[in-house]
Amino acid sequence: MIDMHVHTNASDGIFSPTQIVEWAYKKGLRGIAITDHDTVDGIVEAVYTSKKYGGFLLVPGIEFSCIYDGKEVHILGYFIDYTHQELINITKEIKDYRLKRIKKMIQKLQEINISIDFDEVKNIVKDGSFGRPHVAKILVQKGYADSISDAFEKFLTRGREAFVERFKLSVEEAIDIIKKSGGIPTLAHPGLLDESIFIDDLIKKGFLGIEVYHREHDSQHEEIFFKKAKEYNLFVTGGSDYHDDQKEGVPTVGSVGISYESVINMKNSIE
Ligand code: AMP
Ligand code: ZN
Ligand code: FE
Ligand code: FE
């Protein structure tokens, strides 16, 4: 089996690309797709490590957070050329905006007499991508909130004082850049879409795959989206959307996936 939706610490997962490949191999997976949020920074390391394990398939991927009709839609890109210049430029633009956004958040916090320094955030993020969880952590450390989720509820969630919107691509832009870099644009976890979205319209924007199997999908979702896949001739994919869960000390990467053969089918379609 191959888990087609895995995050590393290049975005908001807890394991490094090397660690996640090692765990996946140890757990008997035939491969994984690295699909970090808005970045391909983890892929070189994951590919390098995967070579140590003969036959282990490392699928280079990405997960873009997009905006569609004012709602959030996540788009996976599989088998992308992660050295493609335009793709790199877009991910860099998104990352740069995350830094600006955190600075804005800090400013908004200062306006309500909560003082945190940019350097404090930078110390946790290092070369990674700035996110609200980092700010939340500092708010907890400094006693402004009781827990990470308390920090979100008090300050960071939409509608609260320090909330600043992320930079998001449109669905069209994300599909376009995935196709340009040779990848397969895939609708991520459609079961989590806002109910107001008419999925057929969305699919017609140019998707070639759909994530039928996902940690948060029930059997009804699977049935509905499997039918959509047949109707629109889309690749059926699935993955755990692994970030950090553990069961008895073992990461749950690989809890959802698809067969090796179906991944090879996808790969062959673009070669
Ligand atoms: P960002 O990408 O900076 O907008 O941060 C999004 C991340 O914040 C998500 O991936 C979650 O891990 C985390 N997050 C969002 N809402 C909450 C919440 N209410 N409580 C705790 N963590 C949250
Ligand atoms: Zn995530
Ligand atoms: Fe997602
Ligand atoms: Fe994800």
mmCIF file of C-alpha atoms and ligand atoms in Angstrom:
data_model
loop_
_atom_site.group_PDB
_atom_site.id
_atom_site.type_symbol
_atom_site.label_atom_id
_atom_site.label_comp_id
_atom_site.label_asym_id
_atom_site.label_seq_id
_atom_site.Cartn_x
_atom_site.Cartn_y
_atom_site.Cartn_z
ATOM 1 C CA MET A 1 0.000 0.000 0.000
ATOM 2 C CA ILE A 2 1.024 3.591 -0.579
ATOM 3 C CA ASP A 3 -0.075 6.490 1.635
ATOM 4 C CA MET A 4 -0.691 9.355 -0.796
ATOM 5 C CA HIS A 5 -1.038 12.192 1.719
ATOM 6 C CA VAL A 6 1.774 12.801 4.193
ATOM 7 C CA HIS A 7 3.106 15.975 5.823
ATOM 8 C CA THR A 8 6.629 16.534 7.161
ATOM 9 C CA ASN A 9 8.237 19.270 9.209
ATOM 10 C CA ALA A 10 8.817 21.147 5.960
ATOM 11 C CA SER A 11 5.245 22.292 6.675
ATOM 12 C CA ASP A 12 3.307 21.430 9.819
ATOM 13 C CA GLY A 13 4.096 17.739 10.337
ATOM 14 C CA ILE A 14 6.336 16.754 13.238
ATOM 15 C CA PHE A 15 8.723 14.321 11.524
ATOM 16 C CA SER A 16 11.533 15.183 9.167
ATOM 17 C CA PRO A 17 11.315 13.798 5.627
ATOM 18 C CA THR A 18 13.949 11.201 6.549
ATOM 19 C CA GLN A 19 12.109 10.092 9.684
ATOM 20 C CA ILE A 20 8.796 9.770 7.879
ATOM 21 C CA VAL A 21 10.306 7.652 5.076
ATOM 22 C CA GLU A 22 11.979 5.432 7.672
ATOM 23 C CA TRP A 23 8.741 4.933 9.579
ATOM 24 C CA ALA A 24 6.793 4.218 6.409
ATOM 25 C CA TYR A 25 9.333 1.632 5.355
ATOM 26 C CA LYS A 26 9.389 0.061 8.805
ATOM 27 C CA LYS A 27 5.616 -0.209 8.713
ATOM 28 C CA GLY A 28 5.753 -2.129 5.439
ATOM 29 C CA LEU A 29 4.446 0.542 3.072
ATOM 30 C CA ARG A 30 5.521 0.336 -0.577
ATOM 31 C CA GLY A 31 5.797 4.106 -0.720
ATOM 32 C CA ILE A 32 4.417 7.481 0.299
ATOM 33 C CA ALA A 33 3.586 10.794 -1.303
ATOM 34 C CA ILE A 34 5.070 13.816 0.448
ATOM 35 C CA THR A 35 2.378 16.495 0.221
ATOM 36 C CA ASP A 36 3.428 19.426 2.380
ATOM 37 C CA HIS A 37 1.348 22.594 2.515
ATOM 38 C CA ASP A 38 2.451 25.066 -0.162
ATOM 39 C CA THR A 39 6.047 23.815 -0.254
ATOM 40 C CA VAL A 40 8.317 21.252 -1.894
ATOM 41 C CA ASP A 41 11.172 21.869 0.550
ATOM 42 C CA GLY A 42 10.966 18.379 2.092
ATOM 43 C CA ILE A 43 11.109 16.386 -1.114
ATOM 44 C CA VAL A 44 14.825 16.336 -1.919
ATOM 45 C CA GLU A 45 15.609 14.820 1.477
ATOM 46 C CA ALA A 46 12.733 12.329 1.240
ATOM 47 C CA VAL A 47 13.838 11.184 -2.224
ATOM 48 C CA TYR A 48 17.416 10.831 -1.023
ATOM 49 C CA THR A 49 16.414 8.724 1.978
ATOM 50 C CA SER A 50 13.994 6.592 -0.045
ATOM 51 C CA LYS A 51 16.856 5.451 -2.282
ATOM 52 C CA LYS A 52 18.287 3.556 0.674
ATOM 53 C CA TYR A 53 15.199 1.348 0.617
ATOM 54 C CA GLY A 54 15.114 -0.472 -2.707
ATOM 55 C CA GLY A 55 11.709 -0.466 -4.378
ATOM 56 C CA PHE A 56 10.255 2.133 -2.024
ATOM 57 C CA LEU A 57 8.336 4.633 -4.145
ATOM 58 C CA LEU A 58 8.593 8.281 -3.149
ATOM 59 C CA VAL A 59 5.906 10.326 -4.902
ATOM 60 C CA PRO A 60 6.805 14.029 -5.038
ATOM 61 C CA GLY A 61 3.737 16.067 -4.195
ATOM 62 C CA ILE A 62 2.327 19.236 -2.725
ATOM 63 C CA GLU A 63 -0.914 20.399 -1.095
ATOM 64 C CA PHE A 64 -2.097 23.891 -1.971
ATOM 65 C CA SER A 65 -4.662 25.726 0.155
ATOM 66 C CA CYS A 66 -6.850 27.533 -2.327
ATOM 67 C CA ILE A 67 -9.781 29.843 -2.323
ATOM 68 C CA TYR A 68 -12.927 29.006 -4.271
ATOM 69 C CA ASP A 69 -16.076 31.072 -4.012
ATOM 70 C CA GLY A 70 -14.735 32.445 -0.717
ATOM 71 C CA LYS A 71 -14.316 28.929 0.697
ATOM 72 C CA GLU A 72 -11.188 26.895 1.339
ATOM 73 C CA VAL A 73 -10.360 24.061 -1.051
ATOM 74 C CA HIS A 74 -7.217 21.916 -0.782
ATOM 75 C CA ILE A 75 -5.549 20.675 -3.932
ATOM 76 C CA LEU A 76 -2.961 17.916 -4.120
ATOM 77 C CA GLY A 77 -0.420 17.741 -6.928
ATOM 78 C CA TYR A 78 1.211 14.360 -7.580
ATOM 79 C CA PHE A 79 4.377 13.527 -9.521
ATOM 80 C CA ILE A 80 5.257 17.184 -9.872
ATOM 81 C CA ASP A 81 8.671 18.262 -11.089
ATOM 82 C CA TYR A 82 9.727 19.814 -7.803
ATOM 83 C CA THR A 83 12.544 21.702 -9.499
ATOM 84 C CA HIS A 84 10.177 23.502 -11.885
ATOM 85 C CA GLN A 85 11.059 27.206 -11.668
ATOM 86 C CA GLU A 86 7.558 28.628 -11.753
ATOM 87 C CA LEU A 87 6.408 26.180 -9.083
ATOM 88 C CA ILE A 88 9.355 27.137 -6.869
ATOM 89 C CA ASN A 89 8.577 30.833 -7.403
ATOM 90 C CA ILE A 90 4.972 30.408 -6.339
ATOM 91 C CA THR A 91 5.873 28.451 -3.211
ATOM 92 C CA LYS A 92 8.434 31.116 -2.349
ATOM 93 C CA GLU A 93 5.843 33.852 -2.760
ATOM 94 C CA ILE A 94 3.469 32.017 -0.418
ATOM 95 C CA LYS A 95 6.229 31.450 2.145
ATOM 96 C CA ASP A 96 7.308 35.104 2.033
ATOM 97 C CA TYR A 97 3.737 36.152 2.573
ATOM 98 C CA ARG A 98 3.540 33.919 5.669
ATOM 99 C CA LEU A 99 6.401 35.879 7.191
ATOM 100 C CA LYS A 100 4.706 39.220 6.454
ATOM 101 C CA ARG A 101 1.488 37.834 7.882
ATOM 102 C CA ILE A 102 3.096 36.850 11.185
ATOM 103 C CA LYS A 103 4.591 40.337 11.475
ATOM 104 C CA LYS A 104 1.107 41.779 10.980
ATOM 105 C CA MET A 105 -0.255 39.447 13.654
ATOM 106 C CA ILE A 106 2.432 40.531 16.114
ATOM 107 C CA GLN A 107 1.539 44.153 15.396
ATOM 108 C CA LYS A 108 -2.146 43.451 15.994
ATOM 109 C CA LEU A 109 -1.293 41.739 19.275
ATOM 110 C CA GLN A 110 0.777 44.756 20.323
ATOM 111 C CA GLU A 111 -2.234 46.962 19.688
ATOM 112 C CA ILE A 112 -4.063 45.051 22.407
ATOM 113 C CA ASN A 113 -1.030 45.236 24.716
ATOM 114 C CA ILE A 114 0.258 41.740 24.144
ATOM 115 C CA SER A 115 3.915 41.884 23.508
ATOM 116 C CA ILE A 116 5.718 39.195 21.588
ATOM 117 C CA ASP A 117 8.832 39.694 19.487
ATOM 118 C CA PHE A 118 9.328 38.568 15.955
ATOM 119 C CA ASP A 119 12.628 36.990 17.031
ATOM 120 C CA GLU A 120 10.814 34.760 19.502
ATOM 121 C CA VAL A 121 8.725 33.348 16.676
ATOM 122 C CA LYS A 122 11.696 33.107 14.345
ATOM 123 C CA ASN A 123 13.552 31.039 16.948
ATOM 124 C CA ILE A 124 10.919 28.328 16.781
ATOM 125 C CA VAL A 125 10.304 28.444 13.054
ATOM 126 C CA LYS A 126 13.972 28.517 11.990
ATOM 127 C CA ASP A 127 13.977 27.906 8.216
ATOM 128 C CA GLY A 128 10.433 26.560 8.210
ATOM 129 C CA SER A 129 7.201 28.233 7.237
ATOM 130 C CA PHE A 130 5.600 30.712 9.658
ATOM 131 C CA GLY A 131 2.209 29.700 11.013
ATOM 132 C CA ARG A 132 -0.285 30.576 13.697
ATOM 133 C CA PRO A 133 0.647 27.528 15.838
ATOM 134 C CA HIS A 134 4.084 29.121 16.383
ATOM 135 C CA VAL A 135 2.528 32.342 17.651
ATOM 136 C CA ALA A 136 0.113 30.330 19.785
ATOM 137 C CA LYS A 137 3.018 28.501 21.407
ATOM 138 C CA ILE A 138 4.629 31.765 22.481
ATOM 139 C CA LEU A 139 1.336 33.152 23.767
ATOM 140 C CA VAL A 140 1.078 30.061 25.979
ATOM 141 C CA GLN A 141 4.708 30.305 27.123
ATOM 142 C CA LYS A 142 4.171 33.926 28.107
ATOM 143 C CA GLY A 143 0.988 33.188 30.000
ATOM 144 C CA TYR A 144 -1.408 34.981 27.652
ATOM 145 C CA ALA A 145 -3.254 31.721 27.004
ATOM 146 C CA ASP A 146 -3.700 28.413 28.801
ATOM 147 C CA SER A 147 -3.176 26.183 25.800
ATOM 148 C CA ILE A 148 -2.595 26.288 22.066
ATOM 149 C CA SER A 149 -6.304 25.998 21.356
ATOM 150 C CA ASP A 150 -7.027 28.649 23.993
ATOM 151 C CA ALA A 151 -4.601 30.978 22.172
ATOM 152 C CA PHE A 152 -6.473 30.312 18.933
ATOM 153 C CA GLU A 153 -9.862 30.912 20.532
ATOM 154 C CA LYS A 154 -8.739 34.118 22.235
ATOM 155 C CA PHE A 155 -6.628 35.752 19.539
ATOM 156 C CA LEU A 156 -5.798 33.832 16.393
ATOM 157 C CA THR A 157 -8.883 32.299 14.908
ATOM 158 C CA ARG A 158 -10.940 34.051 12.223
ATOM 159 C CA GLY A 159 -12.857 36.943 13.746
ATOM 160 C CA ARG A 160 -10.396 37.422 16.615
ATOM 161 C CA GLU A 161 -8.171 40.465 17.106
ATOM 162 C CA ALA A 162 -4.925 39.080 15.695
ATOM 163 C CA PHE A 163 -6.329 37.083 12.781
ATOM 164 C CA VAL A 164 -4.752 37.746 9.391
ATOM 165 C CA GLU A 165 -5.803 35.867 6.232
ATOM 166 C CA ARG A 166 -3.305 33.572 4.502
ATOM 167 C CA PHE A 167 -2.212 34.082 0.920
ATOM 168 C CA LYS A 168 -4.195 31.638 -1.171
ATOM 169 C CA LEU A 169 -4.093 30.682 -4.808
ATOM 170 C CA SER A 170 -7.289 30.345 -6.752
ATOM 171 C CA VAL A 171 -8.291 26.809 -7.719
ATOM 172 C CA GLU A 172 -7.458 27.647 -11.344
ATOM 173 C CA GLU A 173 -3.977 28.919 -10.453
ATOM 174 C CA ALA A 174 -3.158 25.822 -8.413
ATOM 175 C CA ILE A 175 -4.373 23.402 -11.094
ATOM 176 C CA ASP A 176 -2.451 25.378 -13.698
ATOM 177 C CA ILE A 177 0.873 25.312 -11.863
ATOM 178 C CA ILE A 178 0.516 21.615 -11.005
ATOM 179 C CA LYS A 179 -0.126 20.788 -14.664
ATOM 180 C CA LYS A 180 2.725 23.021 -15.834
ATOM 181 C CA SER A 181 5.097 21.179 -13.525
ATOM 182 C CA GLY A 182 3.965 17.861 -14.969
ATOM 183 C CA GLY A 183 1.769 16.799 -12.064
ATOM 184 C CA ILE A 184 -1.699 15.392 -11.509
ATOM 185 C CA PRO A 185 -4.082 17.901 -9.872
ATOM 186 C CA THR A 186 -6.198 16.071 -7.322
ATOM 187 C CA LEU A 187 -9.080 17.269 -5.189
ATOM 188 C CA ALA A 188 -8.068 16.717 -1.545
ATOM 189 C CA HIS A 189 -10.487 15.382 1.098
ATOM 190 C CA PRO A 190 -13.729 16.449 -0.654
ATOM 191 C CA GLY A 191 -15.587 15.216 2.427
ATOM 192 C CA LEU A 192 -14.281 18.278 4.259
ATOM 193 C CA LEU A 193 -15.481 20.798 1.686
ATOM 194 C CA ASP A 194 -17.905 23.514 2.705
ATOM 195 C CA GLU A 195 -21.411 22.219 2.118
ATOM 196 C CA SER A 196 -22.272 25.135 -0.167
ATOM 197 C CA ILE A 197 -19.763 23.992 -2.790
ATOM 198 C CA PHE A 198 -21.190 22.156 -5.790
ATOM 199 C CA ILE A 199 -18.525 19.517 -6.326
ATOM 200 C CA ASP A 200 -19.293 18.902 -10.006
ATOM 201 C CA ASP A 201 -18.472 22.526 -10.871
ATOM 202 C CA LEU A 202 -15.268 22.247 -8.906
ATOM 203 C CA ILE A 203 -14.186 19.009 -10.609
ATOM 204 C CA LYS A 204 -14.754 20.584 -14.013
ATOM 205 C CA LYS A 205 -12.057 23.174 -13.266
ATOM 206 C CA GLY A 206 -9.599 20.545 -14.485
ATOM 207 C CA PHE A 207 -8.993 17.965 -11.808
ATOM 208 C CA LEU A 208 -7.541 14.628 -12.887
ATOM 209 C CA GLY A 209 -7.742 12.893 -9.517
ATOM 210 C CA ILE A 210 -9.877 12.813 -6.391
ATOM 211 C CA GLU A 211 -8.976 11.762 -2.852
ATOM 212 C CA VAL A 212 -11.662 9.164 -2.207
ATOM 213 C CA TYR A 213 -10.001 7.678 0.883
ATOM 214 C CA HIS A 214 -8.995 9.939 3.761
ATOM 215 C CA ARG A 215 -8.705 9.711 7.541
ATOM 216 C CA GLU A 216 -11.760 11.948 7.948
ATOM 217 C CA HIS A 217 -13.946 10.233 5.328
ATOM 218 C CA ASP A 218 -16.628 7.714 6.274
ATOM 219 C CA SER A 219 -17.894 4.932 4.019
ATOM 220 C CA GLN A 220 -20.638 7.159 2.669
ATOM 221 C CA HIS A 221 -18.067 9.732 1.528
ATOM 222 C CA GLU A 222 -16.038 6.973 -0.083
ATOM 223 C CA GLU A 223 -19.058 5.727 -1.998
ATOM 224 C CA ILE A 224 -20.077 9.199 -3.214
ATOM 225 C CA PHE A 225 -16.584 10.239 -4.305
ATOM 226 C CA PHE A 226 -15.816 6.888 -5.889
ATOM 227 C CA LYS A 227 -18.875 7.444 -8.087
ATOM 228 C CA LYS A 228 -17.656 10.938 -8.962
ATOM 229 C CA ALA A 229 -14.297 9.473 -9.931
ATOM 230 C CA LYS A 230 -15.988 7.043 -12.328
ATOM 231 C CA GLU A 231 -18.312 9.732 -13.698
ATOM 232 C CA TYR A 232 -15.474 12.152 -14.503
ATOM 233 C CA ASN A 233 -12.785 9.568 -15.200
ATOM 234 C CA LEU A 234 -10.543 10.691 -12.343
ATOM 235 C CA PHE A 235 -7.735 8.843 -10.602
ATOM 236 C CA VAL A 236 -8.904 7.466 -7.268
ATOM 237 C CA THR A 237 -6.398 8.310 -4.539
ATOM 238 C CA GLY A 238 -6.229 8.108 -0.782
ATOM 239 C CA GLY A 239 -4.016 8.915 2.144
ATOM 240 C CA SER A 240 -3.895 9.457 5.857
ATOM 241 C CA ASP A 241 -3.079 13.207 5.810
ATOM 242 C CA TYR A 242 -0.500 12.291 8.403
ATOM 243 C CA HIS A 243 0.813 15.118 10.601
ATOM 244 C CA ASP A 244 1.645 13.825 14.064
ATOM 245 C CA ASP A 245 -0.720 11.122 15.381
ATOM 246 C CA GLN A 246 0.734 8.145 17.211
ATOM 247 C CA LYS A 247 -0.730 4.908 18.438
ATOM 248 C CA GLU A 248 1.237 3.139 21.168
ATOM 249 C CA GLY A 249 4.306 5.149 20.233
ATOM 250 C CA VAL A 250 4.076 4.316 16.533
ATOM 251 C CA PRO A 251 3.198 7.038 13.998
ATOM 252 C CA THR A 252 -0.053 6.272 12.184
ATOM 253 C CA VAL A 253 1.400 7.107 8.763
ATOM 254 C CA GLY A 254 -0.016 4.537 6.344
ATOM 255 C CA SER A 255 -3.380 4.183 8.084
ATOM 256 C CA VAL A 256 -5.013 5.087 4.748
ATOM 257 C CA GLY A 257 -3.696 4.484 1.251
ATOM 258 C CA ILE A 258 -4.139 2.972 -2.176
ATOM 259 C CA SER A 259 -2.512 0.075 -3.972
ATOM 260 C CA TYR A 260 0.967 0.230 -5.456
ATOM 261 C CA GLU A 261 -0.551 -0.676 -8.842
ATOM 262 C CA SER A 262 -2.913 2.284 -8.882
ATOM 263 C CA VAL A 263 -0.062 4.649 -8.082
ATOM 264 C CA ILE A 264 2.002 3.164 -10.918
ATOM 265 C CA ASN A 265 -1.024 3.719 -13.168
ATOM 266 C CA MET A 266 -0.993 7.399 -12.273
ATOM 267 C CA LYS A 267 2.740 7.601 -12.845
ATOM 268 C CA ASN A 268 2.510 5.927 -16.251
ATOM 269 C CA SER A 269 -0.215 8.316 -17.354
ATOM 270 C CA ILE A 270 2.190 11.230 -17.332
ATOM 271 C CA GLU A 271 5.250 9.593 -18.814
HETATM 272 P P1 AMP B 1 -1.944 28.697 9.561
HETATM 273 O O1 AMP B 1 -1.488 27.838 8.416
HETATM 274 O O2 AMP B 1 -0.869 29.622 10.025
HETATM 275 O O3 AMP B 1 -3.231 29.411 9.260
HETATM 276 O O4 AMP B 1 -2.243 27.707 10.768
HETATM 277 C C1 AMP B 1 -3.093 26.615 10.550
HETATM 278 C C2 AMP B 1 -2.815 25.537 11.580
HETATM 279 O O5 AMP B 1 -3.216 25.988 12.859
HETATM 280 C C3 AMP B 1 -3.628 24.284 11.332
HETATM 281 O O6 AMP B 1 -2.911 23.365 10.540
HETATM 282 C C4 AMP B 1 -3.828 23.722 12.709
HETATM 283 O O7 AMP B 1 -2.765 22.863 13.039
HETATM 284 C C5 AMP B 1 -3.753 24.919 13.625
HETATM 285 N N1 AMP B 1 -5.054 25.342 14.134
HETATM 286 C C6 AMP B 1 -6.053 25.949 13.446
HETATM 287 N N2 AMP B 1 -7.103 26.234 14.243
HETATM 288 C C7 AMP B 1 -6.772 25.781 15.486
HETATM 289 C C8 AMP B 1 -7.450 25.767 16.751
HETATM 290 N N3 AMP B 1 -8.658 26.290 16.906
HETATM 291 N N4 AMP B 1 -6.797 25.208 17.806
HETATM 292 C C9 AMP B 1 -5.556 24.686 17.654
HETATM 293 N N5 AMP B 1 -4.878 24.662 16.485
HETATM 294 C C10 AMP B 1 -5.468 25.199 15.404
HETATM 295 ZN ZN ZN B 2 -1.381 20.459 7.799
HETATM 296 FE FE FE B 3 -5.790 19.534 3.573
HETATM 297 FE FE FE B 4 -2.973 17.652 4.319
#
